Structures are given as structure tokens and as C-alpha cells.
mmCIF file of C-alpha atoms and ligand atoms in Angstrom:
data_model
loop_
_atom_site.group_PDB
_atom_site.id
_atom_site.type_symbol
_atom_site.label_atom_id
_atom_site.label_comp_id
_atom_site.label_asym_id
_atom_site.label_seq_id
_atom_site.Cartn_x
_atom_site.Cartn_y
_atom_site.Cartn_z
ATOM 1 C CA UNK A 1 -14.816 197.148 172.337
ATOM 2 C CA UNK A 2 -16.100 193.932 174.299
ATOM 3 C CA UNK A 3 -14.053 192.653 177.029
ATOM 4 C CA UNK A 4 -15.520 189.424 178.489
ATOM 5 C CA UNK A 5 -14.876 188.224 181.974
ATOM 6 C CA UNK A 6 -15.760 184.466 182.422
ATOM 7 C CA UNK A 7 -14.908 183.975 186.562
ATOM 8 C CA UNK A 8 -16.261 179.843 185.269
ATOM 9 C CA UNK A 9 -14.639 177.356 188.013
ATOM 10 C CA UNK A 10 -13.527 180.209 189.920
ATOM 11 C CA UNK A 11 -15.044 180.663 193.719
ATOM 12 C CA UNK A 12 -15.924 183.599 195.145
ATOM 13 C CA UNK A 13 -16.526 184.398 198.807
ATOM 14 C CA UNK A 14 -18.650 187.839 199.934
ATOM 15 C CA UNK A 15 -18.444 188.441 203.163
ATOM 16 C CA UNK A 16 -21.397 191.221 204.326
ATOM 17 C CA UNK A 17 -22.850 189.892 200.823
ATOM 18 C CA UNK A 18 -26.601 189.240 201.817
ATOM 19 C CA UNK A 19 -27.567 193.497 200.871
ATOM 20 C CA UNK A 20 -27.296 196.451 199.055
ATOM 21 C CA UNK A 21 -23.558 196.777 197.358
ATOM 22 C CA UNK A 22 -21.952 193.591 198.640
ATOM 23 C CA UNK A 23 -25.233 191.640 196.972
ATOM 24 C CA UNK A 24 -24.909 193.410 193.839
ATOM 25 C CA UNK A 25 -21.001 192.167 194.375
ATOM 26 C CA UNK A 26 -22.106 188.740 194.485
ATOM 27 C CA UNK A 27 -25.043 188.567 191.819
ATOM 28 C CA UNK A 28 -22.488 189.939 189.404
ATOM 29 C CA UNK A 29 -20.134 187.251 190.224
ATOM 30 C CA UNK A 30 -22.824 184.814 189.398
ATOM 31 C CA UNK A 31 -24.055 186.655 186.876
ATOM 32 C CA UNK A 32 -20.168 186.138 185.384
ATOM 33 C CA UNK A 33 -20.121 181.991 185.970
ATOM 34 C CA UNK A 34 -18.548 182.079 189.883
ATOM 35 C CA UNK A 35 -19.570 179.636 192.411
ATOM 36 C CA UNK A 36 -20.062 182.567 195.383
ATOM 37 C CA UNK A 37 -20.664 182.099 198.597
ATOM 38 C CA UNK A 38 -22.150 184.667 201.070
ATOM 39 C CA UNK A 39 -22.110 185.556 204.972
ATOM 40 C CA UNK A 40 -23.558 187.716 207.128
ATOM 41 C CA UNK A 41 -25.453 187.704 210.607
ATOM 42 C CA UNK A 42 -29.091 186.573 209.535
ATOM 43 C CA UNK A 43 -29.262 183.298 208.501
ATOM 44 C CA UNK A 44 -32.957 184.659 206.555
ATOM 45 C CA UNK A 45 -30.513 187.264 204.502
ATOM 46 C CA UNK A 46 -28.075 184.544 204.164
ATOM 47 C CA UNK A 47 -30.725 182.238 202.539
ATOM 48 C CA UNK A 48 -33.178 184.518 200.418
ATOM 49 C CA UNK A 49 -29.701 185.226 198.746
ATOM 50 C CA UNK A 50 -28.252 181.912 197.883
ATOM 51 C CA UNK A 51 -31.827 181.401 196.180
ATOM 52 C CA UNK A 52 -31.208 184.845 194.041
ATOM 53 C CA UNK A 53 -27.491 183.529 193.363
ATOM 54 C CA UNK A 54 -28.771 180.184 192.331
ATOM 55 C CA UNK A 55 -31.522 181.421 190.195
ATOM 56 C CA UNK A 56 -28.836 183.157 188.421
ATOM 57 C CA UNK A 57 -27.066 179.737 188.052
ATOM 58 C CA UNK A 58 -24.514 179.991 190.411
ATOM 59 C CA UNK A 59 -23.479 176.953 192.178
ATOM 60 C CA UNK A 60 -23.955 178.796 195.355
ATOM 61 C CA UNK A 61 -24.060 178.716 199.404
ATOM 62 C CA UNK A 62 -23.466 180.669 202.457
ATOM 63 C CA UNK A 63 -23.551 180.772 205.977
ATOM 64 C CA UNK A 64 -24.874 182.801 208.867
ATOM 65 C CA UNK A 65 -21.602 184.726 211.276
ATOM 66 C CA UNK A 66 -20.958 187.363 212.716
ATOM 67 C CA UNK A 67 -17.722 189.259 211.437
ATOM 68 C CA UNK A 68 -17.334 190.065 215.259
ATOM 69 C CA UNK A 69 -16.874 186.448 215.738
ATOM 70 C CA UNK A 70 -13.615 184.858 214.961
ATOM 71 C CA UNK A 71 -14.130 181.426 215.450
ATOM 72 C CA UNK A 72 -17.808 181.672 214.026
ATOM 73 C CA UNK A 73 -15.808 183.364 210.425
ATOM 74 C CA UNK A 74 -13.260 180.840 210.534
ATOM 75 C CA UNK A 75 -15.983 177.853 210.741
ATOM 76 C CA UNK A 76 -17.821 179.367 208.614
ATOM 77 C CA UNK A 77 -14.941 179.916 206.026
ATOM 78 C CA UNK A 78 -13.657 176.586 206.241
ATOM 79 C CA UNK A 79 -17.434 175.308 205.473
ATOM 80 C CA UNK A 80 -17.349 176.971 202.121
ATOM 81 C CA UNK A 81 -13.619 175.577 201.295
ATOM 82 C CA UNK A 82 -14.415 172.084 202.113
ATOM 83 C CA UNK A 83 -17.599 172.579 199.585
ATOM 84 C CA UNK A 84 -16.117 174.960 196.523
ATOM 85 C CA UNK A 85 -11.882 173.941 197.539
ATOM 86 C CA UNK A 86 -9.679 176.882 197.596
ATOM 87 C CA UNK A 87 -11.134 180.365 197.502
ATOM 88 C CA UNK A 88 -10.145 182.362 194.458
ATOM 89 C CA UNK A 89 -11.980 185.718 195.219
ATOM 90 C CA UNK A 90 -12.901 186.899 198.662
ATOM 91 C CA UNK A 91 -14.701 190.342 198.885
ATOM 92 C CA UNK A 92 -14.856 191.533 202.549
ATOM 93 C CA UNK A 93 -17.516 194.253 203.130
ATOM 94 C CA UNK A 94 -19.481 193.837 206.326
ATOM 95 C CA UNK A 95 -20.005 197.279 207.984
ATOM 96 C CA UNK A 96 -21.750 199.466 210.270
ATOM 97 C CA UNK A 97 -22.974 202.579 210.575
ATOM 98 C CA UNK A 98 -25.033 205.635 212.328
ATOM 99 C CA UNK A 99 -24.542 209.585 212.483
ATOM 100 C CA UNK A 100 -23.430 210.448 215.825
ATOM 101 C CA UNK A 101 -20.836 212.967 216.643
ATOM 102 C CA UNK A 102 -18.331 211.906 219.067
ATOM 103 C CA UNK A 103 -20.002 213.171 222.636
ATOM 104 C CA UNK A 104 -23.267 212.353 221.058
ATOM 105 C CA UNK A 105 -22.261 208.357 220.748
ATOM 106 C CA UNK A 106 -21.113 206.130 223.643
ATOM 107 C CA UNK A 107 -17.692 204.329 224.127
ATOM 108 C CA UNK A 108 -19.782 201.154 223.569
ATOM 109 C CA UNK A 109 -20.899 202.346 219.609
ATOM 110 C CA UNK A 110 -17.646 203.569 218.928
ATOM 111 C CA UNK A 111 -16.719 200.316 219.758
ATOM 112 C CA UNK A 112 -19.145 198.594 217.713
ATOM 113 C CA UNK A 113 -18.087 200.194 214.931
ATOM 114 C CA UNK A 114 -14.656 199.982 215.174
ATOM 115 C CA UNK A 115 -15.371 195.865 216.162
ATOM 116 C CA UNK A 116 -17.608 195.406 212.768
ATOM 117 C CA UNK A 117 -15.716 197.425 210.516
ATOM 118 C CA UNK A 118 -11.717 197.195 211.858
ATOM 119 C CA UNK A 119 -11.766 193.635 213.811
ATOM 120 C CA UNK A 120 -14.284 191.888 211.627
ATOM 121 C CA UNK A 121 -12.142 192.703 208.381
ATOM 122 C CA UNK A 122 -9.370 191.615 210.071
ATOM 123 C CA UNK A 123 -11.295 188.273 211.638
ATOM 124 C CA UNK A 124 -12.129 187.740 207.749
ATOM 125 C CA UNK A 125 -8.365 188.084 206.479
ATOM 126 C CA UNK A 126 -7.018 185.760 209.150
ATOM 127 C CA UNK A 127 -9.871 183.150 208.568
ATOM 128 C CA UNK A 128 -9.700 182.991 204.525
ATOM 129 C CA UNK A 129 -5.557 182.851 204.407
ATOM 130 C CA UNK A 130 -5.579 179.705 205.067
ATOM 131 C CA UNK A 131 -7.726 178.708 201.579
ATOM 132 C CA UNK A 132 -6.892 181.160 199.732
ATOM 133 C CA UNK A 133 -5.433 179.439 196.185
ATOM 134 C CA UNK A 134 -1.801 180.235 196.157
ATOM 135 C CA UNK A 135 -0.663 181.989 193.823
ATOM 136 C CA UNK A 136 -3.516 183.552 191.916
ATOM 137 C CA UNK A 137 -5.901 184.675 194.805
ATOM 138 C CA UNK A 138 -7.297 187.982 195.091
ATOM 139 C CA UNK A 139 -8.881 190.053 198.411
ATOM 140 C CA UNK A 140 -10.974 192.861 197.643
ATOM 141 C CA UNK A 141 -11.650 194.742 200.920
ATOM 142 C CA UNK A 142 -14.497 197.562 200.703
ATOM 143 C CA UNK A 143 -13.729 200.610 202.499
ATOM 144 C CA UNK A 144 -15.454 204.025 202.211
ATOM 145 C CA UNK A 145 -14.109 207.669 201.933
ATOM 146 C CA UNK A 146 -14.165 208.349 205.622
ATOM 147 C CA UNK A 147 -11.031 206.294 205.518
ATOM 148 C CA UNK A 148 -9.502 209.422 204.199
ATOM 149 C CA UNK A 149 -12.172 211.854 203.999
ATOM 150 C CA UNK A 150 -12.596 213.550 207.793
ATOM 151 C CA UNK A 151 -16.550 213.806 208.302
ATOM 152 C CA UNK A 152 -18.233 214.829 211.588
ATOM 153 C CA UNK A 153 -20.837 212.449 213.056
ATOM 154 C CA UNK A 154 -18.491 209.698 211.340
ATOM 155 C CA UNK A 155 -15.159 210.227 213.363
ATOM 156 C CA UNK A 156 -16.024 205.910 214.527
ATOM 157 C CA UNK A 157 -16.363 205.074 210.784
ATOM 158 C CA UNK A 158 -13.312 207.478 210.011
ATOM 159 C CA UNK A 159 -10.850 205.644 212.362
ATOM 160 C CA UNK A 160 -12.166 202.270 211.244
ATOM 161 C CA UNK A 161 -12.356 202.390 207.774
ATOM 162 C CA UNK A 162 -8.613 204.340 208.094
ATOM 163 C CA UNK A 163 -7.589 200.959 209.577
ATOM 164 C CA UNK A 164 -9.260 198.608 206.856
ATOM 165 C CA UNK A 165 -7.107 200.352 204.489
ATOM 166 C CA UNK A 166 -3.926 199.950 206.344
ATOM 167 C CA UNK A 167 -5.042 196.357 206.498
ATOM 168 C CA UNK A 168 -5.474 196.215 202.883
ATOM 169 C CA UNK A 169 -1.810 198.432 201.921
ATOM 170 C CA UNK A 170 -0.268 195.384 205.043
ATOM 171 C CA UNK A 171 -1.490 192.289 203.698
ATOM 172 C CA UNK A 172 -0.562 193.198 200.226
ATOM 173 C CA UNK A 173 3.095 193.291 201.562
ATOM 174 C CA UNK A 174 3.125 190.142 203.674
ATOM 175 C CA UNK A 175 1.012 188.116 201.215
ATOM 176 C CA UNK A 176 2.081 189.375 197.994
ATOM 177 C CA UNK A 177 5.092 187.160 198.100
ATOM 178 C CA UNK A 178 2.417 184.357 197.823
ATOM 179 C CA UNK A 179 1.047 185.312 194.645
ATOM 180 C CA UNK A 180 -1.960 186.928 196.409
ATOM 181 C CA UNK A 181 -3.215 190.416 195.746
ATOM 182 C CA UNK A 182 -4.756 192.846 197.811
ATOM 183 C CA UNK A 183 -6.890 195.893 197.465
ATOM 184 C CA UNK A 184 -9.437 198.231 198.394
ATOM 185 C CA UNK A 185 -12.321 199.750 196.710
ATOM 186 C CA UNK A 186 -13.993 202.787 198.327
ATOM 187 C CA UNK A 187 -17.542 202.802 196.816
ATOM 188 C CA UNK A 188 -19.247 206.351 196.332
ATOM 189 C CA UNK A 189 -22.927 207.196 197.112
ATOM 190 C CA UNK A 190 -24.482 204.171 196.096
ATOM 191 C CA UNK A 191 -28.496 204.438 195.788
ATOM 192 C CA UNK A 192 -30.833 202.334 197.652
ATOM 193 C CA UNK A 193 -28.381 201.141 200.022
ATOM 194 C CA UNK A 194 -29.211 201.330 203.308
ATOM 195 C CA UNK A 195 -25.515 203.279 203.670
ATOM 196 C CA UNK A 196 -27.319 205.737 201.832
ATOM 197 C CA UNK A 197 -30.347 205.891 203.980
ATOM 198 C CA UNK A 198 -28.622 206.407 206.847
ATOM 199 C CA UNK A 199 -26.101 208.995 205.775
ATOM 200 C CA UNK A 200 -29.266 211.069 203.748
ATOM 201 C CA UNK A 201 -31.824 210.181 204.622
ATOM 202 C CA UNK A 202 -33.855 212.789 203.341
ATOM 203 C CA UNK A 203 -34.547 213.639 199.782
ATOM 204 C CA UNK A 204 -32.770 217.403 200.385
ATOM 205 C CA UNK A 205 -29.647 215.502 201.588
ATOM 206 C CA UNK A 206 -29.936 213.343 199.290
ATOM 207 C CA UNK A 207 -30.182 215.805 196.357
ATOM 208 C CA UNK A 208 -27.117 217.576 197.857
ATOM 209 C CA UNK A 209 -24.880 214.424 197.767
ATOM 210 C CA UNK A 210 -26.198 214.121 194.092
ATOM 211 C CA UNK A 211 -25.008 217.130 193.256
ATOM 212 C CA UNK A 212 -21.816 216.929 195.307
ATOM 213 C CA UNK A 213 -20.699 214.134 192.976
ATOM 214 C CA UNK A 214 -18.882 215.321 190.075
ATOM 215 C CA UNK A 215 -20.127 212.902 187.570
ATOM 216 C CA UNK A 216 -23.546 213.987 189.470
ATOM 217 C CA UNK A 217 -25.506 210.865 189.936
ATOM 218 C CA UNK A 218 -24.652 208.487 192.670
ATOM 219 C CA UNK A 219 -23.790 205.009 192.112
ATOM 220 C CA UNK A 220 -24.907 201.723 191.605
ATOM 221 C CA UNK A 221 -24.125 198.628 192.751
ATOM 222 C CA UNK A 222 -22.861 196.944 189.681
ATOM 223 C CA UNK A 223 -20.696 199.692 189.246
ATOM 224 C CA UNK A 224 -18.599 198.351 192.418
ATOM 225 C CA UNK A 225 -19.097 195.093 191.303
ATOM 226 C CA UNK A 226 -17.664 196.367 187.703
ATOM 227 C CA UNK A 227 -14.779 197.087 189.444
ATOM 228 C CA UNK A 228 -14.250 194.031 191.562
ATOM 229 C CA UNK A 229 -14.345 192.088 188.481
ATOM 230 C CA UNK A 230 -11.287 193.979 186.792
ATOM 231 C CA UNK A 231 -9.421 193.387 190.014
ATOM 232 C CA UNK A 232 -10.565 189.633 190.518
ATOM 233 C CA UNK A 233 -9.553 189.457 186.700
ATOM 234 C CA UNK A 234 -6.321 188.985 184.902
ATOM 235 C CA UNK A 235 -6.710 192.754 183.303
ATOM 236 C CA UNK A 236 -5.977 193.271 187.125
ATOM 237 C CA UNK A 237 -3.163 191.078 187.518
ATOM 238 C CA UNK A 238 -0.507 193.399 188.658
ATOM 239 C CA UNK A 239 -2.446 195.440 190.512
ATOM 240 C CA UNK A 240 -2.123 195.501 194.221
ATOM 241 C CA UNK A 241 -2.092 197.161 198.140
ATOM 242 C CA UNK A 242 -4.538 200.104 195.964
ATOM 243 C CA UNK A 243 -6.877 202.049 197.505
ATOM 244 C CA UNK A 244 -9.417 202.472 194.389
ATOM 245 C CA UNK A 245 -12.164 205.208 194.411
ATOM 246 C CA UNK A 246 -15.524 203.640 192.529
ATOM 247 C CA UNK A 247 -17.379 207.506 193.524
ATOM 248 C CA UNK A 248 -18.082 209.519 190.255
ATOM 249 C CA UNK A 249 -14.862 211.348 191.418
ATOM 250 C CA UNK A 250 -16.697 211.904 194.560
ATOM 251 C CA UNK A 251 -13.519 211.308 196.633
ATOM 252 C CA UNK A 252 -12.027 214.829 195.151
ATOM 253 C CA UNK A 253 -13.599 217.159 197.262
ATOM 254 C CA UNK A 254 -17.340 216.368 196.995
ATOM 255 C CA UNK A 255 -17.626 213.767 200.154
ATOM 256 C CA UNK A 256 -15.963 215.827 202.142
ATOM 257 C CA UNK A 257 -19.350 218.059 202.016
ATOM 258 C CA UNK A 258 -21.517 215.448 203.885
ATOM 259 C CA UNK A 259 -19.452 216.887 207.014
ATOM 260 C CA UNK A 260 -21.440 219.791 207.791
ATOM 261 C CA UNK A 261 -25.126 218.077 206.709
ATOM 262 C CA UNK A 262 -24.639 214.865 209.237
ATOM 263 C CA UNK A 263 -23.475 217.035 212.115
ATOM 264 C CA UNK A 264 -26.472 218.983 212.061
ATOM 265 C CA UNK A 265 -28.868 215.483 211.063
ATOM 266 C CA UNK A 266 -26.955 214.183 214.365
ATOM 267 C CA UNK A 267 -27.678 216.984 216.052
ATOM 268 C CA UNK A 268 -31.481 216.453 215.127
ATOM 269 C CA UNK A 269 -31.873 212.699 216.000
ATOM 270 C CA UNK A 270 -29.258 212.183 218.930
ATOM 271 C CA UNK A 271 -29.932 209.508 221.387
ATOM 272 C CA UNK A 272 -30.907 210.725 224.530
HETATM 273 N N1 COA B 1 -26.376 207.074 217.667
HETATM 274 C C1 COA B 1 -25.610 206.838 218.762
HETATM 275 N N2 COA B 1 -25.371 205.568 219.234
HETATM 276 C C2 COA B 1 -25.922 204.537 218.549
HETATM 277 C C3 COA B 1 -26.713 204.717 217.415
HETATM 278 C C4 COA B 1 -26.945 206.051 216.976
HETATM 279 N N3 COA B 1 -27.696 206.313 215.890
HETATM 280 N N4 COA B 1 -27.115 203.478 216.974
HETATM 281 C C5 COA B 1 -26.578 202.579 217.823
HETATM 282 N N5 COA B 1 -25.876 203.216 218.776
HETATM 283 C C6 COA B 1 -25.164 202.612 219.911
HETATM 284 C C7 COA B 1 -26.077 201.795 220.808
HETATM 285 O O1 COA B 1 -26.829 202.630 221.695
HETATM 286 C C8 COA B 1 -25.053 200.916 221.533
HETATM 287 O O2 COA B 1 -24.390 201.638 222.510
HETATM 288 P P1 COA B 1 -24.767 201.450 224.110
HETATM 289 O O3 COA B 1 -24.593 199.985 224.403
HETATM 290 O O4 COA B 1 -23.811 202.327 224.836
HETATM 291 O O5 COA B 1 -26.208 201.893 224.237
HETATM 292 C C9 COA B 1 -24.024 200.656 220.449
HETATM 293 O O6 COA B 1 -24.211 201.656 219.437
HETATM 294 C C10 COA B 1 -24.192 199.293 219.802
HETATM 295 O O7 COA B 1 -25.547 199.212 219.358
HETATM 296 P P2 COA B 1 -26.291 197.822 219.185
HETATM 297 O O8 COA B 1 -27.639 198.095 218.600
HETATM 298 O O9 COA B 1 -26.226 197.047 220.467
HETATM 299 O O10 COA B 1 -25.289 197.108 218.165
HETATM 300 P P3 COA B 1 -25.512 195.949 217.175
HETATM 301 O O11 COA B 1 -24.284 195.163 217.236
HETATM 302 O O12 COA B 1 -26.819 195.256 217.385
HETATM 303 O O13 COA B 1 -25.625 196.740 215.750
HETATM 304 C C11 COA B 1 -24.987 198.712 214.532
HETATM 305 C C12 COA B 1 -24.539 197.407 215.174
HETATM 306 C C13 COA B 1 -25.335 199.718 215.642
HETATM 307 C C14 COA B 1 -23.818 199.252 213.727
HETATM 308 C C15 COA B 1 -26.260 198.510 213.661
HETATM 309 O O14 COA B 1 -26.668 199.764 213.152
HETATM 310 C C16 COA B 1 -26.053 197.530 212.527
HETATM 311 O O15 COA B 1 -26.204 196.333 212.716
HETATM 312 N N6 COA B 1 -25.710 198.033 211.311
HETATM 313 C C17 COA B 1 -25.501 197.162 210.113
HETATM 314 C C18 COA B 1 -26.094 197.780 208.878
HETATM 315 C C19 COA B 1 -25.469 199.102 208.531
HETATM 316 O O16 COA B 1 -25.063 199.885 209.375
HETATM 317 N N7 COA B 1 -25.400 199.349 207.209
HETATM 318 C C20 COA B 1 -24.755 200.492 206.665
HETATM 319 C C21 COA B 1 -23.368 200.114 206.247
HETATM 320 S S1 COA B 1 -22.533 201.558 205.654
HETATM 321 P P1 NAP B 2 -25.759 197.047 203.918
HETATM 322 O O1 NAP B 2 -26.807 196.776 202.898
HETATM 323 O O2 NAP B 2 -26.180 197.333 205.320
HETATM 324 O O3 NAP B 2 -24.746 195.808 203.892
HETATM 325 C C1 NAP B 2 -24.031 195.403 205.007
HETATM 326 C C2 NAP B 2 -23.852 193.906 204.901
HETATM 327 O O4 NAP B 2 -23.009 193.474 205.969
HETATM 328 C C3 NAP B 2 -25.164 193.129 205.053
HETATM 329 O O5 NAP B 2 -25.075 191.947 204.304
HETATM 330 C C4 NAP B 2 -25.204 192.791 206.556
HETATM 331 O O6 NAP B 2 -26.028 191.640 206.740
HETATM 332 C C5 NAP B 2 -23.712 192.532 206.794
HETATM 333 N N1 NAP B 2 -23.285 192.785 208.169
HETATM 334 C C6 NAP B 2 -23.466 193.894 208.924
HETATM 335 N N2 NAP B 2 -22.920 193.714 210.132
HETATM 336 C C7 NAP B 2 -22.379 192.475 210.135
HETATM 337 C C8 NAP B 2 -21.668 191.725 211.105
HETATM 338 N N3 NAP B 2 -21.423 192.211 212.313
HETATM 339 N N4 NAP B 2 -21.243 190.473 210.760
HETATM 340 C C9 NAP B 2 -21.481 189.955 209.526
HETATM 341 N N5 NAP B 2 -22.151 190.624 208.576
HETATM 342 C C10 NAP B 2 -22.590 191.880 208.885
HETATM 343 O O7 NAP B 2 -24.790 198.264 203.535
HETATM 344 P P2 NAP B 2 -24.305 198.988 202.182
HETATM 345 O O8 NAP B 2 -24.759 200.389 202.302
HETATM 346 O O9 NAP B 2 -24.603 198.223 200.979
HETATM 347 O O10 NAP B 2 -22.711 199.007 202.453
HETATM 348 C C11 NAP B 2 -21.895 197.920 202.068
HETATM 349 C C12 NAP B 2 -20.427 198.282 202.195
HETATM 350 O O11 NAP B 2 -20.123 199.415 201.381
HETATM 351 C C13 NAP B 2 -19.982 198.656 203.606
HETATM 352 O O12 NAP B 2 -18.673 198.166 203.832
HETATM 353 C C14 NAP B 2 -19.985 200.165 203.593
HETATM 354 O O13 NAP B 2 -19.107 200.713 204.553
HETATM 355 C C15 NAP B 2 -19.500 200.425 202.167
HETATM 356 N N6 NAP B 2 -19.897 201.724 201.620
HETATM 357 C C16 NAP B 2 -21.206 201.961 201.340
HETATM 358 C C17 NAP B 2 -21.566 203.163 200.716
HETATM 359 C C18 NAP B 2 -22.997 203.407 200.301
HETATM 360 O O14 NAP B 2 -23.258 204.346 199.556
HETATM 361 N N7 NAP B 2 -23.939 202.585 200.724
HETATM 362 C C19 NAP B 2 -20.588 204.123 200.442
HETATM 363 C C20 NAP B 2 -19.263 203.873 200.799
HETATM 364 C C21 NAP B 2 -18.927 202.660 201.371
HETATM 365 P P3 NAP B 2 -26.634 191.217 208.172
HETATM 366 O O15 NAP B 2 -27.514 192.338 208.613
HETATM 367 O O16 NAP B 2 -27.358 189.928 207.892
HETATM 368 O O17 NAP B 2 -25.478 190.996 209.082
#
């Protein structure tokens, strides 16, 4: 069976797209015929990536924000609009993340968290409504398993992924009436990422989350990308307010084994 996806004339817009999954996001995009744009905080990220996109004949651009930044996303946002015209695809994955238990982290990086993850993917959904092309728009919105999956050292990313996904189930409500669709996907393990490197970070944690993947291999980012194509698509046309596990059937028990590993790797490298 072939199933071709031509996103031609369509624009895309990857928020947190400048590394490791959300990039992959974008290059397939490009790789697919979309004018994409990307954002994130360094301008250098935001750059060397609009040259890959380009070089991969994408009409594309991006600018340099911070998700924590309303006005700067909304700027920003508007920049890409006035350039490409209304935004047919916008991917929002800009995240943060560290091991640390909850006595072991301050209010402050709880905070951060919570103001990267929760507020910034909220900053991004107020900013792109506005040119978003109605009807026929679709908001992908990547969360991770935390948002369901209770793990120690991650009770920051927990709450604030939790919330993205409440975000996502909301907005496909209010804006569904406009023809726009909403979802999340909630990537798996996805190697070289620096998610990954920060969550195992050594080769016996990482062989563990391997292993605690039923399909047992982790992920890659065009597999995420695979799937943010069938939702951007018309094959995902009446598909929305989903919360859609890309994990190697990870999500079924096997994430939920990271708990006990990070408390004890937070444990080890707590900030004094
Ligand atoms: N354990 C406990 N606290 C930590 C921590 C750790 N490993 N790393 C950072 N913090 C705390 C800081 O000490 C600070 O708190 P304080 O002001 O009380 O000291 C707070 O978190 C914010 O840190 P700061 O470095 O000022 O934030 P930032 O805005 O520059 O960076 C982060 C945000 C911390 C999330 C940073 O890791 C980041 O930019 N991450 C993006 C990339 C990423 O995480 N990728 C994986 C996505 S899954
Ligand atoms: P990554 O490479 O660190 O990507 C994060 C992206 O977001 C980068 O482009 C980063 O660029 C940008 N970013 C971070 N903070 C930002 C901010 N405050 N404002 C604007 N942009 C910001 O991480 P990743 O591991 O690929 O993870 C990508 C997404 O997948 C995240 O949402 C994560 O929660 C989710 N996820 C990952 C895994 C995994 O296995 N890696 C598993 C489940 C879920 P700048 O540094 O330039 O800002």
C-alpha cells in the first residue's frame, strides 16, 4: 500500500522546532512540500534550522521567542502569518525538563517548568488563533506520558504536561465549532533527544527503558512526525481533542517504570 501525503501550499508552524523531536517534526514537513516555520529561544538554533529546512526545499523561516513570553510568541506568530498567510498546521512542543524530586527542586523550577511547559503552550494557542485558516486548521500539541503516567523526580513535568492535555481536550471544544482540530501526541522514548539524556542518561538506564518498551526499541523522531502528518492530513480529518500515544505501547505500563530509576538518579545528582 502507498499512501502519499503532499502538505504543497500548506504552512506549518513548530513551535520548540529548532531540536531533537520537534526538528524531526519540521524536516518531515518539508520533507512532505510545507512551507514551516520554526521558534525557539536561540536565535543560532532558530537559524542553523531554517538552513536544514531550506536545503530540503522548504520555503522556510523562523524566529527567536521565548514560549514564556506572550507578547514575544504573538510577534513572533504574526511575523510568520504576514510572510506564509494563514497557518494551516501549528505543532506546539517547547518543553523543559530535569530529575528532581519535589523537596529536592525549588518553588522557582517547579515554576519554570510549569511556565515552559503549561503557560508557554497556552501563550502559543492564544497567539496562533488568530491565523489559524478557518475551517481546515489543525493544532498538534506534544505532551509526554507524565501527563498521565505518575513518575517521581517528574511530579513538575507531571502537573504540567496533565495541563497541556486539558488544554488540548478544551480547545478542541471551543474551537472545533470553527472547523479547527485539536490534539495531542505523547511521544515515547525517543533516541538522541536530549529528553532522553536527561531522563537516562546512562547506558544501564537507558537499556532498561529499552526494554521497558513493549515493541522494545525506543523511538525516533520521524515516527512522531509520522504521526503528525496523519493528523495534519485529511486521513485525520475527523479526528480531534485525542490524546495519541506515539511510545511502542510504552504508555501501557512500561513508563511507569522510569519512577523508581529517576528517584534514585535524583537522589545521586541533587542540587545542593
Ligand atoms: N534540579 C533541581 N533544580 C533545577 C535543576 C535540577 N536538575 N535544573 C534547574 N533547576 C532549577 C534552577 O536552580 C532554578 O531554580 P532557582 O532559581 O531556585 O535556583 C530553576 O530550576 C530555573 O532554572 P534556570 O536555569 O534559571 O531556568 P532556565 O529558564 O534558564 O531553563 C530549564 C529552564 C531549567 C528547564 C532548562 O533545563 C532548559 O532550558 N531546558 C530546555 C531543554 C530541555 O529541558 N529539554 C528536554 C525536553 S523534555
Ligand atoms: P529538545 O531537543 O530539548 O527540544 C526542546 C525544544 O524547545 C528546542 O527547540 C528548544 O530550543 C525549545 N525550547 C525550550 N524551552 C523553550 C522556551 N522557553 N521557549 C521557546 N522554545 C523553547 O527536547 P526533546 O527531547 O526533543 O523534546 C521535545 C518535546 O517532546 C517536548 O515537548 C518533550 O516534553 C516531548 N517528549 C520528549 C520525549 C523524548 O523522548 N525526548 C518523550 C516524551 C515527550 P531552545 O533551546 O532554542 O529554546
Amino acid at each position: 500500500m502507498t499512501i502519499t501525503l503532499d502538505f504543497a501550499g500548506k504552512n506549518v508552524l513548530v513551535v520548540g522546532g529548532t531540536s531533537g523531536i520537534n526538528r524531526g517534526v519540521a524536516e518531515l514537513f518539508a520533507r512532505h512540500g510545507a512551507r514551516v516555520a520554526v521558534a525557539s529561544r536561540s536565535q543560532d538554533k532558530v537559524d542553523a534550522t531554517v538552513t536544514a529546512l531550506k536545503a530540503l526545499g522548504s520555503d522556510a523561516m523562523g524566529f527567536a521567542a521565548d514560549v514564556r513570553n506572550p507578547d514575544a510568541i504573538a510577534a513572533g506568530v504574526a511575523s510568520v502569518q504576514q510572510a506564509f498567510g494563514d497557518l494551516d498546521v501549528v505543532v506546539s512542543g517547547a518543553a523543559g525538563n530535569f530529575p528532581a524530586t519535589a523537596m529536592g527542586m525549588s518553588a522557582n523550577a517547579f515554576k519554570a517548568v510549569i511556565d515552559i511547559d503549561l503557560m508557554g503552550t497556552f501563550h502559543v494557542m492564544q497567539a496562533v488563533y488568530p491565523h489559524l485558516k478557518k475551517p481546515g486548521a489543525t493544532v498538534i500539541n506534544i505532551s509526554a506520558p507524565q501527563a498521565f503516567i505518575p513518575m517521581q523526580a517528574q511530579s513538575h513535568v507531571c502537573a504540567a504536561k496533565a495541563g497541556v492535555d486539558m488544554i488540548t481536550r478544551t480547545l478542541a471544544m471551543e474551537w472545533g465549532v470553527d472547523g479547527v482540530r485539536v490534539n495531542s501526541i505523547v511521544p515515547g522514548p525517543i533516541d538522541n533527544t536530549e529528553g532522553m539524556a536527561r531522563l537516562a542518561p546512562t547506558e544501564e538506564m537507558r537499556e532498561a527503558c529499552v526494554q521497558s518498551v513493549p515493541l522494545k526499541r525506543m523511538g525516533q523522531p520521524e515516527d512522531i512526525g509520522n504521526a503528525c502528518l496523519f493528523l495534519a492530513s485529511d486521513l485525520g480529518s475527523y479526528v480531534s481533542g485525542v490524546v495519541l500515544p506515539v511510545d511502542g505501547g510504552w504508555a501501557q505500563n512500561g513508563a511507569g517504570s522510569m519512577s523508581e530509576s529517576l528517584a534514585a538518579f535524583a537522589a545521586m545528582s541533587k542540587k545542593s
